[in-house]
Short mmCIF file of C-alpha atoms in Angstrom, two decimals:
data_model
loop_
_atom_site.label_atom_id
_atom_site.label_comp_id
_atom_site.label_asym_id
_atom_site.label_seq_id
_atom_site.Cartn_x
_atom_site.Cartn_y
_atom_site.Cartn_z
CA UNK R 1 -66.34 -162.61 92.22
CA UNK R 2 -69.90 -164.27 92.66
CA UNK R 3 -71.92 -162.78 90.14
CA UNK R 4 -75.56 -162.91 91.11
CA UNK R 5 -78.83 -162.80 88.90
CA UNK R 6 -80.17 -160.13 88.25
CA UNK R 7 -77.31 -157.84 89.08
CA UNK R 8 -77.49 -154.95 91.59
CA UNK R 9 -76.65 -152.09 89.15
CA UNK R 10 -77.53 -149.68 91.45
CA UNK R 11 -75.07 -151.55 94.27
CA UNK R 12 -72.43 -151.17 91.39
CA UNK R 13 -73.39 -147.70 90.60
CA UNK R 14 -73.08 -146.51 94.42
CA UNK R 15 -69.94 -148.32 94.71
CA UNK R 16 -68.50 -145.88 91.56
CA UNK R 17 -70.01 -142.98 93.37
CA UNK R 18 -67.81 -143.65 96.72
CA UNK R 19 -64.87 -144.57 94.76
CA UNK R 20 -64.64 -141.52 92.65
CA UNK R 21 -66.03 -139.14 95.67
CA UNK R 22 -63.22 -140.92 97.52
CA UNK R 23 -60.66 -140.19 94.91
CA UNK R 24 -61.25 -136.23 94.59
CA UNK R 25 -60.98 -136.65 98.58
CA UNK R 26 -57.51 -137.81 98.16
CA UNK R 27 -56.10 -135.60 95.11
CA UNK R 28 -57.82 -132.27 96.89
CA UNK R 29 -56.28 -132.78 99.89
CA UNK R 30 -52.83 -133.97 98.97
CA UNK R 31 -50.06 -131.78 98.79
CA UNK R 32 -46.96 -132.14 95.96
CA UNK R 33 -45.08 -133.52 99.11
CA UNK R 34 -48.11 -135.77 99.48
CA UNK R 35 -48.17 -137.08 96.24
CA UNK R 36 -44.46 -137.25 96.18
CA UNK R 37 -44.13 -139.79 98.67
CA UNK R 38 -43.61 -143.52 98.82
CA UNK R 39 -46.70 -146.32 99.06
CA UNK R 40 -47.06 -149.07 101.28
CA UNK R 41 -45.57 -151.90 99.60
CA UNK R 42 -45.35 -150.75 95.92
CA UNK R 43 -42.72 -148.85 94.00
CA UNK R 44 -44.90 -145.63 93.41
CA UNK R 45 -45.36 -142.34 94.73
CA UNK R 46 -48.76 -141.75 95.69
CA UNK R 47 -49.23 -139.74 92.81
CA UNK R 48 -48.46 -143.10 90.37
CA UNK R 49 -50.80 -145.18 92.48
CA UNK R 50 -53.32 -143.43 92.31
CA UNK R 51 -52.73 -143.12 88.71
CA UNK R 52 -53.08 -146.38 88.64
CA UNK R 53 -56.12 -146.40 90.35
CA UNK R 54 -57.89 -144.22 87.49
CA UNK R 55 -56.36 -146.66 85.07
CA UNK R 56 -58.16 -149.68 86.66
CA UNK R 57 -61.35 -147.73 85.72
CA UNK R 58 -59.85 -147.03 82.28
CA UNK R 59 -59.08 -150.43 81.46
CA UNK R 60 -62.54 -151.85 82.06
CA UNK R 61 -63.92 -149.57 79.16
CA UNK R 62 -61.44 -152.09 76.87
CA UNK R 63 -62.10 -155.55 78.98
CA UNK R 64 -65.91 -154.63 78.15
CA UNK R 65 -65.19 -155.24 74.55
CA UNK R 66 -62.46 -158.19 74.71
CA UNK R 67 -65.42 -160.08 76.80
CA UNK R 68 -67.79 -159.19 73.88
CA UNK R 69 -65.11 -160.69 71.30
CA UNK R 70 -63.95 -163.83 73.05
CA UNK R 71 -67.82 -163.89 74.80
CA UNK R 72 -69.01 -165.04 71.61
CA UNK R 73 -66.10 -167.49 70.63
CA UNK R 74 -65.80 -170.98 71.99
CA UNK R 75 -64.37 -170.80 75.27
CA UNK R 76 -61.41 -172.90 74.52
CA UNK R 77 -60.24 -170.22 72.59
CA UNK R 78 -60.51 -168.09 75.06
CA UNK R 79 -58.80 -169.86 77.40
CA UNK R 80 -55.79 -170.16 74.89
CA UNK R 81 -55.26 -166.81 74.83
CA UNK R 82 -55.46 -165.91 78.42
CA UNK R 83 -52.98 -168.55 79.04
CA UNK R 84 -50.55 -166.71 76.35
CA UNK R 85 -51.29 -164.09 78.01
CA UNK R 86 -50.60 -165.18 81.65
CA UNK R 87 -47.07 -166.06 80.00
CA UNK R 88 -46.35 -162.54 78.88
CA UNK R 89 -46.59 -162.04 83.09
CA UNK R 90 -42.80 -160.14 83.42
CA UNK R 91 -43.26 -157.51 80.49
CA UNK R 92 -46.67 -156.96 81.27
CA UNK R 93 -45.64 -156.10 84.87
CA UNK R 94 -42.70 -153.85 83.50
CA UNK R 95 -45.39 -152.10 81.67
CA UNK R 96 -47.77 -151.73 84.52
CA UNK R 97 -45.10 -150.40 86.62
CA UNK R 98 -43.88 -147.74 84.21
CA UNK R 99 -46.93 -146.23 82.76
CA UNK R 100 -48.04 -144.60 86.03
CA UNK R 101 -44.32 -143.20 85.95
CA UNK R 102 -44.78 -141.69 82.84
CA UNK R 103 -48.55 -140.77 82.72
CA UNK R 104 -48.51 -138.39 86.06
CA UNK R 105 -45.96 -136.05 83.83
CA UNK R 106 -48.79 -135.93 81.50
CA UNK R 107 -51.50 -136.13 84.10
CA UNK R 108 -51.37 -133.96 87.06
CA UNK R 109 -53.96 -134.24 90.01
CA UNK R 110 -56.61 -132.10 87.71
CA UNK R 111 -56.21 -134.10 85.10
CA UNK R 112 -56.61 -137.87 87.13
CA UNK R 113 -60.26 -135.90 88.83
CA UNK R 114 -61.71 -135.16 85.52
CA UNK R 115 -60.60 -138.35 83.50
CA UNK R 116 -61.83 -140.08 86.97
CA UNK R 117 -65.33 -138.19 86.34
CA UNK R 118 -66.04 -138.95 82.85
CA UNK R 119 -64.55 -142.55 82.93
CA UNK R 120 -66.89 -143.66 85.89
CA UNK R 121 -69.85 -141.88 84.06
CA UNK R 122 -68.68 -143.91 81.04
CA UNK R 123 -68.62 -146.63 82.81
CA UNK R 124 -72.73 -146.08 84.52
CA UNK R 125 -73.98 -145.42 81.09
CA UNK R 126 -72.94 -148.34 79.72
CA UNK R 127 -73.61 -150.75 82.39
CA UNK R 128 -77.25 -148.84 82.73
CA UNK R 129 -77.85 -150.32 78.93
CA UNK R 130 -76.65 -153.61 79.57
CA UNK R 131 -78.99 -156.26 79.09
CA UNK R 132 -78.98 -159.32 81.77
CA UNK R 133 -78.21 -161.77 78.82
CA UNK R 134 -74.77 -159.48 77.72
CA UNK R 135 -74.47 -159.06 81.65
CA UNK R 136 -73.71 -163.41 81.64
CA UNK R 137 -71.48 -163.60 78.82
CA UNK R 138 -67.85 -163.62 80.00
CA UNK R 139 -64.69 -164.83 79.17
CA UNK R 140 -61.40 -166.65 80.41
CA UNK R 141 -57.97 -164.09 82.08
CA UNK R 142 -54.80 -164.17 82.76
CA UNK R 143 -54.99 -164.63 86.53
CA UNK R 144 -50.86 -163.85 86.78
CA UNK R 145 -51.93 -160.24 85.89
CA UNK R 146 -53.94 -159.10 88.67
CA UNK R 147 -55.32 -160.85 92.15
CA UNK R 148 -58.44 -160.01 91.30
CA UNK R 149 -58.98 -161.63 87.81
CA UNK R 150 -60.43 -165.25 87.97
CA UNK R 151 -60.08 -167.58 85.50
CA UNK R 152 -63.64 -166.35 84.31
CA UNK R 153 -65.15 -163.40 84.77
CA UNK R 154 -68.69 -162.30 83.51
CA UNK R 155 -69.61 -158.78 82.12
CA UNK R 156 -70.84 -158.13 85.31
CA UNK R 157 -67.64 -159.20 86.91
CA UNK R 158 -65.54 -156.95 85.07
CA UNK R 159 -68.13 -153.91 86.14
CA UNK R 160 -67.27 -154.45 89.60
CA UNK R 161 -63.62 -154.91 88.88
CA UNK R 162 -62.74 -151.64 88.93
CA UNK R 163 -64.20 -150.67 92.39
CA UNK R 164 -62.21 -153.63 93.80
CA UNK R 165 -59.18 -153.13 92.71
CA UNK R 166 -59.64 -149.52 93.83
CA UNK R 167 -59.92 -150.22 97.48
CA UNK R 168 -57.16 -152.43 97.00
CA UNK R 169 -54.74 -149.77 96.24
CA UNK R 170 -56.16 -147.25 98.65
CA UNK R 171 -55.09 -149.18 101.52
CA UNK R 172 -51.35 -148.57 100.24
CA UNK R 173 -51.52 -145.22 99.86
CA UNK R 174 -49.76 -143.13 102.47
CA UNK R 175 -51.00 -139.78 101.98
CA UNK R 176 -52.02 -138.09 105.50
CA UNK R 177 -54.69 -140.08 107.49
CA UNK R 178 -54.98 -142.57 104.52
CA UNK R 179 -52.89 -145.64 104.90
#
C-alpha cells in the first residue's frame, strides 16, 4: 500500500460506499441455494465468505487501536510482536476459517447488511476525525496472516485495508453473475 500525503479521504470514503452498495447487491439478490454454495478456491459457502468480507471491515475498527498502541512504542517492539504473531500462522488460520462457519448461524443475510451499514459508517466517522499526523503513525504485521498486510502499514493503510481485501474475496464468490 503506498500511502500518499495528504490522504484522499474522500477516495477512501467512495471506495466504502461501492463496497457496501456492492455487498447489499449480493445478499439481496442471493438465494439460500445461492448462499449455500461453494467459492472459488476457498472452503466457504458464499454465505461464510461474505461473512468474512463484513469481518474484514470489523477488524479494522480493532487494528485502528493496536496501531495507536504499538504507534507510539518503539518500533522494535512492534516488530517483535508481529513476528510472534506471524508464528501463531496455523491456529490463526483455523480460527479464520471457522468463525465465518459459526457466525452465519448467528448472522443471517439481514444481519451481515446492517452490521455492514453501521461498521462502514463507523469506519467514515472515524477516519473523517483523523488528523494527518495520527493518519502517519503505523505499526509493524504479521504478513503470514493476510496478502495484503505489509510489514508496515500506516493508519491510513489500515483504512483502505478493508476495501481491498473486499474485492479480493468478491472475485471468489460464485453467486449468479458474480464470479
Amino acid at each position: 500500500m503506498a500511502y500518499t500525503y495528504p490522504m484522499d479521504r474522500q477516495a477512501v470514503h467512495e471506495d466504502y460506499e461501492r463496497a457496501r452498495q456492492a455487498f447489499h447487491r449480493l445478499l439481496d439478490t442471493a438465494s439460500k441455494a445461492d448462499l449455500a454454495r461453494a467459492t472459488e478456491v476457498t472452503r466457504w459457502t458464499n454465505e461464510q465468505l461474505l461473512w468474512h468480507m463484513l469481518f474484514g471491515y470489523m477488524i479494522v475498527l480493532r487494528l485502528l487501536v493496536l496501531v495507536r498502541v504499538f504507534g507510539r512504542l518503539p518500533r522494535s517492539v512492534g516488530k517483535v510482536f508481529a513476528r510472534l504473531l506471524d508464528v501463531a500462522t496455523v491456529p490463526f488460520d483455523l480460527i479464520n476459517y471457522a468463525g465465518p462457519v459459526g457466525a452465519v448461524k448467528f448472522y443471517g443475510p439481514r444481519r451481515m447488511a446492517a452490521r455492514f451499514d453501521r461498521v462502514t459508517a463507523c469506519l467514515e466517522r472515524r477516519l473523517a476525525a483523523e488528523s494527518e499526523a495520527e493518519l502517519q503513525r503505523g505499526m509493524h504485521y504479521p504478513v503470514r496472516w493476510d496478502p495484503f498486510f505489509e510489514d508496515f502499514m500506516t493508519l491510513a493503510d489500515i483504512y483502505r485495508y478493508p476495501n481491498e481485501h473486499f474485492d479480493f474475496h468478491h472475485a471468489q464468490l460464485t453467486l449468479d453473475g458474480e464470479s
